[in-house]
Amino acid sequence: MPTTVFGDKTSLIAALEQGDYSSSGPYGSILSWNVQAVADFDSLINGLTHVATFNGDVSNWDTSGVTTLGATFYGAAAFNVDLSSWDTSKVLDLTNTLRGATVFNGDVSTWDTSSVTTLERTFNGAKAFNINLSSWDTSKVTSLHSFVRGAIAFNQDLNTWDTSKVKELYGAFDTSSVTRLGATFKNTAAFNGDLSSWDTGEVTNMWQAFWTATGFNGDISTWDTSKLLDMYQTFEYATSFNVDISSWDVGSVTQMSQVLEFASAFNRDLCAWGTKITGTPLVGSMFAGTSCPEAASTRVDLGASPKGPFCHVCLP
């Protein structure tokens, strides 16, 4: 049977819906379908009545004209096909692409993501997924919202990613085992994502975590810092930051130097910190260049009673 050519999305969906993808089926083998003219793959498989059992071999499809893969395989719980040959150079949207594709672990490491602007929920709930994505170009990505949330097998290093334009990280990663947040948002001028739900109970190091994150003012007041040891320059030059972090447990911290130095908007009363400090952490220039009302707060006296000042004068 000759190759079936699909000129639009509607006809392609009709062929997918009928369910017989074999060479003897009405459209011939799905492997050889010509879909080059179809640019919109939004919810392509997700909209099928048999989405949960779909596992058609689409590895050979010509996707050079595709601009969106939004929700393409969303809910395709049985899907696990090698997509390494797909041309994604024109794709802008990977929202929900493989969300809920619970057995998927196909190779997408070579996908061209240079035009992609959102990776929101791309692999959310893709429980088997654990492919190296370090080579993905994320220079235009603005959202990583729930990117690999619930992808319980995922354990890849994304440290080389360019996240300079990312503004949304809510639920992107499971941080319950993270011990170091050092330089995580360093130099991310545009970032102001919601990190309020992050589990930081194991974090010991926040060295320069928000250094020069000039747009960040997210509510992280409830973060668990009970194991935190190093706060060196955590918010230095974070010029918009003015969140009340007085409830943070700093009892184990040994390094606080320059923690808020040149965070020019900051003026919160952190005197509660003084009641939690039990040792003698380094405290040099903690509040230099801030909007703290107490000018002397650049020189915290741990020998005073009460300890301070901590941005404000600390009263007994």
mmCIF file of C-alpha atoms in Angstrom:
data_model
loop_
_atom_site.group_PDB
_atom_site.id
_atom_site.type_symbol
_atom_site.label_atom_id
_atom_site.label_comp_id
_atom_site.label_asym_id
_atom_site.label_seq_id
_atom_site.Cartn_x
_atom_site.Cartn_y
_atom_site.Cartn_z
ATOM 1 C CA MET A 1 0.000 0.000 0.000
ATOM 2 C CA PRO A 2 1.435 3.446 -0.911
ATOM 3 C CA THR A 3 2.368 5.931 1.794
ATOM 4 C CA THR A 4 -0.621 7.899 3.071
ATOM 5 C CA VAL A 5 -0.116 11.647 2.885
ATOM 6 C CA PHE A 6 -1.917 13.799 5.455
ATOM 7 C CA GLY A 7 -2.530 17.386 4.469
ATOM 8 C CA ASP A 8 -4.070 18.550 7.729
ATOM 9 C CA LYS A 9 -4.501 17.681 11.388
ATOM 10 C CA THR A 10 -8.158 16.660 11.028
ATOM 11 C CA SER A 11 -7.412 13.850 8.603
ATOM 12 C CA LEU A 12 -4.470 12.696 10.708
ATOM 13 C CA ILE A 13 -6.632 12.490 13.829
ATOM 14 C CA ALA A 14 -9.214 10.446 11.925
ATOM 15 C CA ALA A 15 -6.538 7.960 10.910
ATOM 16 C CA LEU A 16 -5.185 7.763 14.436
ATOM 17 C CA GLU A 17 -8.643 7.287 15.915
ATOM 18 C CA GLN A 18 -9.468 4.210 13.817
ATOM 19 C CA GLY A 19 -6.698 2.329 15.604
ATOM 20 C CA ASP A 20 -5.316 -0.040 12.961
ATOM 21 C CA TYR A 21 -1.762 1.088 12.326
ATOM 22 C CA SER A 22 -0.528 -2.047 10.569
ATOM 23 C CA SER A 23 0.597 -2.293 6.963
ATOM 24 C CA SER A 24 -2.724 -3.967 6.150
ATOM 25 C CA GLY A 25 -4.768 -1.230 7.824
ATOM 26 C CA PRO A 26 -6.784 1.363 5.861
ATOM 27 C CA TYR A 27 -3.932 3.888 5.969
ATOM 28 C CA GLY A 28 -1.013 1.487 5.843
ATOM 29 C CA SER A 29 1.761 1.293 8.418
ATOM 30 C CA ILE A 30 1.807 4.252 10.802
ATOM 31 C CA LEU A 31 5.600 4.185 10.572
ATOM 32 C CA SER A 32 5.459 5.438 6.982
ATOM 33 C CA TRP A 33 2.669 8.000 7.282
ATOM 34 C CA ASN A 34 3.604 11.325 5.697
ATOM 35 C CA VAL A 35 2.700 14.041 8.224
ATOM 36 C CA GLN A 36 5.090 16.686 6.931
ATOM 37 C CA ALA A 37 2.272 19.170 6.212
ATOM 38 C CA VAL A 38 0.858 19.024 9.752
ATOM 39 C CA ALA A 39 2.279 21.809 11.936
ATOM 40 C CA ASP A 40 -0.050 21.500 14.913
ATOM 41 C CA PHE A 41 0.450 18.419 17.085
ATOM 42 C CA ASP A 42 -1.378 19.953 20.043
ATOM 43 C CA SER A 43 -3.265 17.171 21.921
ATOM 44 C CA LEU A 44 -2.806 14.920 18.880
ATOM 45 C CA ILE A 45 -2.732 11.638 20.796
ATOM 46 C CA ASN A 46 -4.283 13.053 23.963
ATOM 47 C CA GLY A 47 -7.577 13.547 22.124
ATOM 48 C CA LEU A 48 -7.932 9.908 21.078
ATOM 49 C CA THR A 49 -10.519 7.704 22.773
ATOM 50 C CA HIS A 50 -7.805 5.078 23.238
ATOM 51 C CA VAL A 51 -5.081 7.487 24.391
ATOM 52 C CA ALA A 52 -4.264 5.314 27.430
ATOM 53 C CA THR A 53 -3.309 2.335 25.268
ATOM 54 C CA PHE A 54 -1.710 4.125 22.327
ATOM 55 C CA ASN A 55 1.783 2.928 21.443
ATOM 56 C CA GLY A 56 1.948 3.491 17.709
ATOM 57 C CA ASP A 57 5.410 3.588 16.163
ATOM 58 C CA VAL A 58 5.723 7.230 15.150
ATOM 59 C CA SER A 59 9.517 7.212 15.329
ATOM 60 C CA ASN A 60 9.941 7.805 11.600
ATOM 61 C CA TRP A 61 7.530 10.717 11.216
ATOM 62 C CA ASP A 62 8.785 13.880 9.515
ATOM 63 C CA THR A 63 8.088 16.575 12.101
ATOM 64 C CA SER A 64 10.181 19.289 10.478
ATOM 65 C CA GLY A 65 7.135 21.538 10.135
ATOM 66 C CA VAL A 66 5.735 21.058 13.643
ATOM 67 C CA THR A 67 5.527 24.192 15.808
ATOM 68 C CA THR A 68 3.728 22.839 18.868
ATOM 69 C CA LEU A 69 3.895 19.568 20.750
ATOM 70 C CA GLY A 70 1.654 20.798 23.544
ATOM 71 C CA ALA A 71 -0.067 17.835 25.255
ATOM 72 C CA THR A 72 0.729 15.614 22.254
ATOM 73 C CA PHE A 73 1.150 12.434 24.307
ATOM 74 C CA TYR A 74 -0.569 13.650 27.485
ATOM 75 C CA GLY A 75 -2.129 10.611 29.152
ATOM 76 C CA ALA A 76 -0.546 8.103 26.755
ATOM 77 C CA ALA A 77 0.194 5.697 29.589
ATOM 78 C CA ALA A 78 1.383 2.861 27.322
ATOM 79 C CA PHE A 79 3.496 4.978 24.973
ATOM 80 C CA ASN A 80 7.230 4.247 24.827
ATOM 81 C CA VAL A 81 8.669 4.910 21.380
ATOM 82 C CA ASP A 82 12.107 6.224 20.394
ATOM 83 C CA LEU A 83 11.605 9.820 19.241
ATOM 84 C CA SER A 84 15.281 10.654 18.752
ATOM 85 C CA SER A 85 14.866 11.249 15.006
ATOM 86 C CA TRP A 86 12.090 13.812 15.383
ATOM 87 C CA ASP A 87 12.940 17.267 14.032
ATOM 88 C CA THR A 88 11.812 19.753 16.688
ATOM 89 C CA SER A 89 13.700 22.771 15.391
ATOM 90 C CA LYS A 90 10.497 24.800 14.889
ATOM 91 C CA VAL A 91 8.744 23.722 18.083
ATOM 92 C CA LEU A 92 7.852 26.558 20.462
ATOM 93 C CA ASP A 93 5.718 24.763 23.037
ATOM 94 C CA LEU A 94 6.424 21.562 24.979
ATOM 95 C CA THR A 95 3.718 22.095 27.605
ATOM 96 C CA ASN A 96 2.327 18.757 28.864
ATOM 97 C CA THR A 97 3.973 16.949 25.923
ATOM 98 C CA LEU A 98 4.543 13.656 27.738
ATOM 99 C CA ARG A 99 2.615 14.350 30.902
ATOM 100 C CA GLY A 100 1.217 11.150 32.335
ATOM 101 C CA ALA A 101 3.118 9.004 29.820
ATOM 102 C CA THR A 102 3.983 6.730 32.712
ATOM 103 C CA VAL A 103 6.179 4.168 30.927
ATOM 104 C CA PHE A 104 7.869 6.526 28.487
ATOM 105 C CA ASN A 105 11.655 6.529 28.492
ATOM 106 C CA GLY A 106 12.299 7.201 24.819
ATOM 107 C CA ASP A 107 15.415 9.036 23.724
ATOM 108 C CA VAL A 108 14.667 12.740 23.311
ATOM 109 C CA SER A 109 18.166 13.855 24.284
ATOM 110 C CA THR A 110 18.936 15.179 20.806
ATOM 111 C CA TRP A 111 15.790 17.253 20.365
ATOM 112 C CA ASP A 112 16.438 20.765 19.092
ATOM 113 C CA THR A 113 14.804 22.976 21.723
ATOM 114 C CA SER A 114 16.402 26.230 20.624
ATOM 115 C CA SER A 115 12.992 27.766 19.830
ATOM 116 C CA VAL A 116 11.105 26.379 22.835
ATOM 117 C CA THR A 117 9.743 28.960 25.274
ATOM 118 C CA THR A 118 7.941 26.734 27.767
ATOM 119 C CA LEU A 119 8.723 23.378 29.347
ATOM 120 C CA GLU A 120 5.742 23.511 31.667
ATOM 121 C CA ARG A 121 4.746 20.017 32.899
ATOM 122 C CA THR A 122 6.588 18.437 29.951
ATOM 123 C CA PHE A 123 7.335 15.195 31.811
ATOM 124 C CA ASN A 124 4.956 15.662 34.742
ATOM 125 C CA GLY A 125 4.062 12.167 35.962
ATOM 126 C CA ALA A 126 6.297 10.409 33.417
ATOM 127 C CA LYS A 127 7.341 7.963 36.103
ATOM 128 C CA ALA A 128 9.850 5.931 34.065
ATOM 129 C CA PHE A 129 11.553 8.854 32.352
ATOM 130 C CA ASN A 130 15.279 9.251 33.019
ATOM 131 C CA ILE A 131 16.959 10.525 29.861
ATOM 132 C CA ASN A 132 19.965 12.873 29.819
ATOM 133 C CA LEU A 133 18.683 16.294 28.724
ATOM 134 C CA SER A 134 21.867 18.240 29.433
ATOM 135 C CA SER A 135 22.302 19.170 25.758
ATOM 136 C CA TRP A 136 18.879 20.818 25.466
ATOM 137 C CA ASP A 137 19.013 24.501 24.550
ATOM 138 C CA THR A 138 16.869 26.288 27.145
ATOM 139 C CA SER A 139 18.023 29.821 26.375
ATOM 140 C CA LYS A 140 14.477 30.949 25.454
ATOM 141 C CA VAL A 141 12.576 29.018 28.120
ATOM 142 C CA THR A 142 10.529 31.156 30.516
ATOM 143 C CA SER A 143 8.681 28.429 32.441
ATOM 144 C CA LEU A 144 9.771 25.160 34.035
ATOM 145 C CA HIS A 145 6.578 24.870 36.065
ATOM 146 C CA SER A 146 6.263 21.217 37.206
ATOM 147 C CA PHE A 147 8.693 20.189 34.442
ATOM 148 C CA VAL A 148 9.572 16.760 35.883
ATOM 149 C CA ARG A 149 7.167 16.782 38.802
ATOM 150 C CA GLY A 150 6.212 13.207 39.642
ATOM 151 C CA ALA A 151 8.857 11.839 37.270
ATOM 152 C CA ILE A 152 10.122 9.668 40.091
ATOM 153 C CA ALA A 153 12.911 7.959 38.122
ATOM 154 C CA PHE A 154 14.425 11.191 36.817
ATOM 155 C CA ASN A 155 17.948 11.739 38.110
ATOM 156 C CA GLN A 156 19.829 13.749 35.503
ATOM 157 C CA ASP A 157 22.196 16.699 35.877
ATOM 158 C CA LEU A 158 20.727 19.871 34.357
ATOM 159 C CA ASN A 159 23.393 22.141 35.804
ATOM 160 C CA THR A 160 24.515 23.307 32.349
ATOM 161 C CA TRP A 161 21.085 24.618 31.350
ATOM 162 C CA ASP A 162 20.716 28.294 30.547
ATOM 163 C CA THR A 163 17.869 29.409 32.806
ATOM 164 C CA SER A 164 18.480 33.142 32.452
ATOM 165 C CA LYS A 165 14.965 33.784 31.115
ATOM 166 C CA VAL A 166 13.091 31.421 33.447
ATOM 167 C CA LYS A 167 10.417 33.167 35.514
ATOM 168 C CA GLU A 168 8.348 30.199 36.681
ATOM 169 C CA LEU A 169 9.709 27.183 38.561
ATOM 170 C CA TYR A 170 6.757 26.198 40.736
ATOM 171 C CA GLY A 171 6.756 22.449 41.300
ATOM 172 C CA ALA A 172 9.504 21.925 38.743
ATOM 173 C CA PHE A 173 11.612 19.655 40.885
ATOM 174 C CA ASP A 174 11.362 17.455 43.958
ATOM 175 C CA THR A 175 13.758 19.195 46.345
ATOM 176 C CA SER A 176 13.172 16.984 49.377
ATOM 177 C CA SER A 177 16.637 15.407 49.098
ATOM 178 C CA VAL A 178 18.531 18.519 48.004
ATOM 179 C CA THR A 179 21.363 19.541 50.321
ATOM 180 C CA ARG A 180 22.976 22.372 48.333
ATOM 181 C CA LEU A 181 21.261 25.339 46.714
ATOM 182 C CA GLY A 182 24.502 27.252 46.208
ATOM 183 C CA ALA A 183 24.327 29.624 43.197
ATOM 184 C CA THR A 184 21.019 28.078 42.068
ATOM 185 C CA PHE A 185 19.527 31.391 40.904
ATOM 186 C CA LYS A 186 22.762 33.347 40.631
ATOM 187 C CA ASN A 187 22.598 36.117 38.013
ATOM 188 C CA THR A 188 18.982 35.290 37.065
ATOM 189 C CA ALA A 189 17.863 38.879 36.705
ATOM 190 C CA ALA A 190 14.324 38.099 35.493
ATOM 191 C CA PHE A 191 13.504 35.245 37.850
ATOM 192 C CA ASN A 192 10.713 35.803 40.380
ATOM 193 C CA GLY A 193 9.094 32.374 40.490
ATOM 194 C CA ASP A 194 7.020 30.816 43.240
ATOM 195 C CA LEU A 195 9.320 28.695 45.416
ATOM 196 C CA SER A 196 7.049 28.680 48.458
ATOM 197 C CA SER A 197 6.344 24.950 48.237
ATOM 198 C CA TRP A 198 9.974 23.854 47.990
ATOM 199 C CA ASP A 199 11.026 21.288 50.577
ATOM 200 C CA THR A 200 14.345 22.615 51.908
ATOM 201 C CA GLY A 201 14.505 20.495 55.040
ATOM 202 C CA GLU A 202 17.790 18.850 53.996
ATOM 203 C CA VAL A 203 19.513 21.968 52.663
ATOM 204 C CA THR A 204 22.807 22.849 54.348
ATOM 205 C CA ASN A 205 24.234 25.316 51.826
ATOM 206 C CA MET A 206 22.663 28.440 50.290
ATOM 207 C CA TRP A 207 25.934 30.062 49.276
ATOM 208 C CA GLN A 208 25.087 32.812 46.737
ATOM 209 C CA ALA A 209 21.739 31.094 46.048
ATOM 210 C CA PHE A 210 20.108 34.373 44.924
ATOM 211 C CA TRP A 211 23.259 36.395 44.237
ATOM 212 C CA THR A 212 22.333 39.233 41.828
ATOM 213 C CA ALA A 213 18.844 37.761 41.326
ATOM 214 C CA THR A 214 17.730 41.355 40.956
ATOM 215 C CA GLY A 215 14.069 40.627 40.207
ATOM 216 C CA PHE A 216 13.458 38.056 42.912
ATOM 217 C CA ASN A 217 11.047 38.825 45.748
ATOM 218 C CA GLY A 218 9.271 35.493 46.110
ATOM 219 C CA ASP A 219 7.760 34.360 49.389
ATOM 220 C CA ILE A 220 10.224 31.892 50.891
ATOM 221 C CA SER A 221 9.329 32.829 54.455
ATOM 222 C CA THR A 222 8.253 29.285 55.352
ATOM 223 C CA TRP A 223 11.352 27.487 54.097
ATOM 224 C CA ASP A 224 12.730 24.898 56.506
ATOM 225 C CA THR A 225 16.292 26.032 57.264
ATOM 226 C CA SER A 226 16.825 23.887 60.340
ATOM 227 C CA LYS A 227 19.881 22.177 58.800
ATOM 228 C CA LEU A 228 21.311 25.253 57.108
ATOM 229 C CA LEU A 229 25.007 25.927 57.752
ATOM 230 C CA ASP A 230 26.163 28.351 55.045
ATOM 231 C CA MET A 231 24.339 31.577 54.092
ATOM 232 C CA TYR A 232 27.330 33.381 52.602
ATOM 233 C CA GLN A 233 26.091 36.083 50.195
ATOM 234 C CA THR A 234 22.743 34.287 49.805
ATOM 235 C CA PHE A 235 20.871 37.449 48.785
ATOM 236 C CA GLU A 236 23.772 39.745 47.951
ATOM 237 C CA TYR A 237 22.751 42.221 45.234
ATOM 238 C CA ALA A 238 19.211 40.780 45.173
ATOM 239 C CA THR A 239 17.988 44.349 44.915
ATOM 240 C CA SER A 240 14.227 43.626 44.920
ATOM 241 C CA PHE A 241 14.235 41.169 47.802
ATOM 242 C CA ASN A 242 12.307 42.257 50.899
ATOM 243 C CA VAL A 243 10.613 39.135 52.233
ATOM 244 C CA ASP A 244 10.118 38.562 55.948
ATOM 245 C CA ILE A 245 12.464 35.661 56.698
ATOM 246 C CA SER A 246 12.577 36.329 60.438
ATOM 247 C CA SER A 247 11.049 32.913 61.172
ATOM 248 C CA TRP A 248 13.929 31.068 59.520
ATOM 249 C CA ASP A 249 15.748 28.720 61.865
ATOM 250 C CA VAL A 250 19.368 29.916 61.762
ATOM 251 C CA GLY A 251 20.459 28.057 64.872
ATOM 252 C CA SER A 252 22.938 25.864 62.988
ATOM 253 C CA VAL A 253 24.323 28.500 60.622
ATOM 254 C CA THR A 254 28.069 29.109 60.847
ATOM 255 C CA GLN A 255 28.455 31.565 57.950
ATOM 256 C CA MET A 256 26.209 34.622 57.545
ATOM 257 C CA SER A 257 28.688 37.096 56.096
ATOM 258 C CA GLN A 258 27.234 39.445 53.468
ATOM 259 C CA VAL A 259 23.987 37.448 53.445
ATOM 260 C CA LEU A 260 21.959 40.529 52.427
ATOM 261 C CA GLU A 261 24.719 42.908 51.427
ATOM 262 C CA PHE A 262 23.524 45.392 48.785
ATOM 263 C CA ALA A 263 20.031 43.880 48.791
ATOM 264 C CA SER A 264 18.981 47.501 48.600
ATOM 265 C CA ALA A 265 15.216 47.051 49.171
ATOM 266 C CA PHE A 266 15.573 44.924 52.287
ATOM 267 C CA ASN A 267 14.419 46.460 55.582
ATOM 268 C CA ARG A 268 12.878 43.605 57.607
ATOM 269 C CA ASP A 269 13.298 43.116 61.339
ATOM 270 C CA LEU A 270 15.368 39.952 61.813
ATOM 271 C CA CYS A 271 15.952 40.299 65.539
ATOM 272 C CA ALA A 272 14.333 36.886 65.997
ATOM 273 C CA TRP A 273 17.474 35.440 64.455
ATOM 274 C CA GLY A 274 19.492 36.603 67.416
ATOM 275 C CA THR A 275 17.423 34.490 69.783
ATOM 276 C CA LYS A 276 18.123 31.367 67.711
ATOM 277 C CA ILE A 277 21.879 31.730 67.267
ATOM 278 C CA THR A 278 23.749 29.539 69.719
ATOM 279 C CA GLY A 279 27.270 29.593 68.292
ATOM 280 C CA THR A 280 29.458 32.316 66.822
ATOM 281 C CA PRO A 281 28.744 32.423 63.092
ATOM 282 C CA LEU A 282 30.608 34.831 60.836
ATOM 283 C CA VAL A 283 28.412 37.925 60.518
ATOM 284 C CA GLY A 284 30.473 40.506 58.623
ATOM 285 C CA SER A 285 28.618 43.045 56.469
ATOM 286 C CA MET A 286 25.322 41.201 56.754
ATOM 287 C CA PHE A 287 23.201 44.267 55.998
ATOM 288 C CA ALA A 288 25.589 46.687 54.282
ATOM 289 C CA GLY A 289 23.902 48.554 51.445
ATOM 290 C CA THR A 290 20.358 47.607 52.471
ATOM 291 C CA SER A 291 17.445 49.836 53.518
ATOM 292 C CA CYS A 292 17.712 48.672 57.114
ATOM 293 C CA PRO A 293 16.737 51.522 59.463
ATOM 294 C CA GLU A 294 19.543 50.759 61.900
ATOM 295 C CA ALA A 295 22.727 52.144 60.365
ATOM 296 C CA ALA A 296 24.889 50.137 62.740
ATOM 297 C CA SER A 297 23.309 46.895 61.568
ATOM 298 C CA THR A 298 26.282 46.366 59.292
ATOM 299 C CA ARG A 299 28.132 45.397 62.487
ATOM 300 C CA VAL A 300 26.167 42.674 64.269
ATOM 301 C CA ASP A 301 27.315 42.161 67.870
ATOM 302 C CA LEU A 302 26.818 38.561 68.965
ATOM 303 C CA GLY A 303 28.108 39.449 72.422
ATOM 304 C CA ALA A 304 25.393 41.986 73.073
ATOM 305 C CA SER A 305 22.264 41.241 75.045
ATOM 306 C CA PRO A 306 20.129 40.875 73.069
ATOM 307 C CA LYS A 307 22.297 40.027 70.078
ATOM 308 C CA GLY A 308 22.122 42.509 67.253
ATOM 309 C CA PRO A 309 21.238 44.723 65.640
ATOM 310 C CA PHE A 310 19.676 42.545 62.924
ATOM 311 C CA CYS A 311 18.597 45.210 60.448
ATOM 312 C CA HIS A 312 16.568 46.763 63.291
ATOM 313 C CA VAL A 313 17.557 47.578 66.864
ATOM 314 C CA CYS A 314 16.857 44.486 68.941
ATOM 315 C CA LEU A 315 15.112 45.137 72.230
ATOM 316 C CA PRO A 316 15.124 42.917 75.343
#
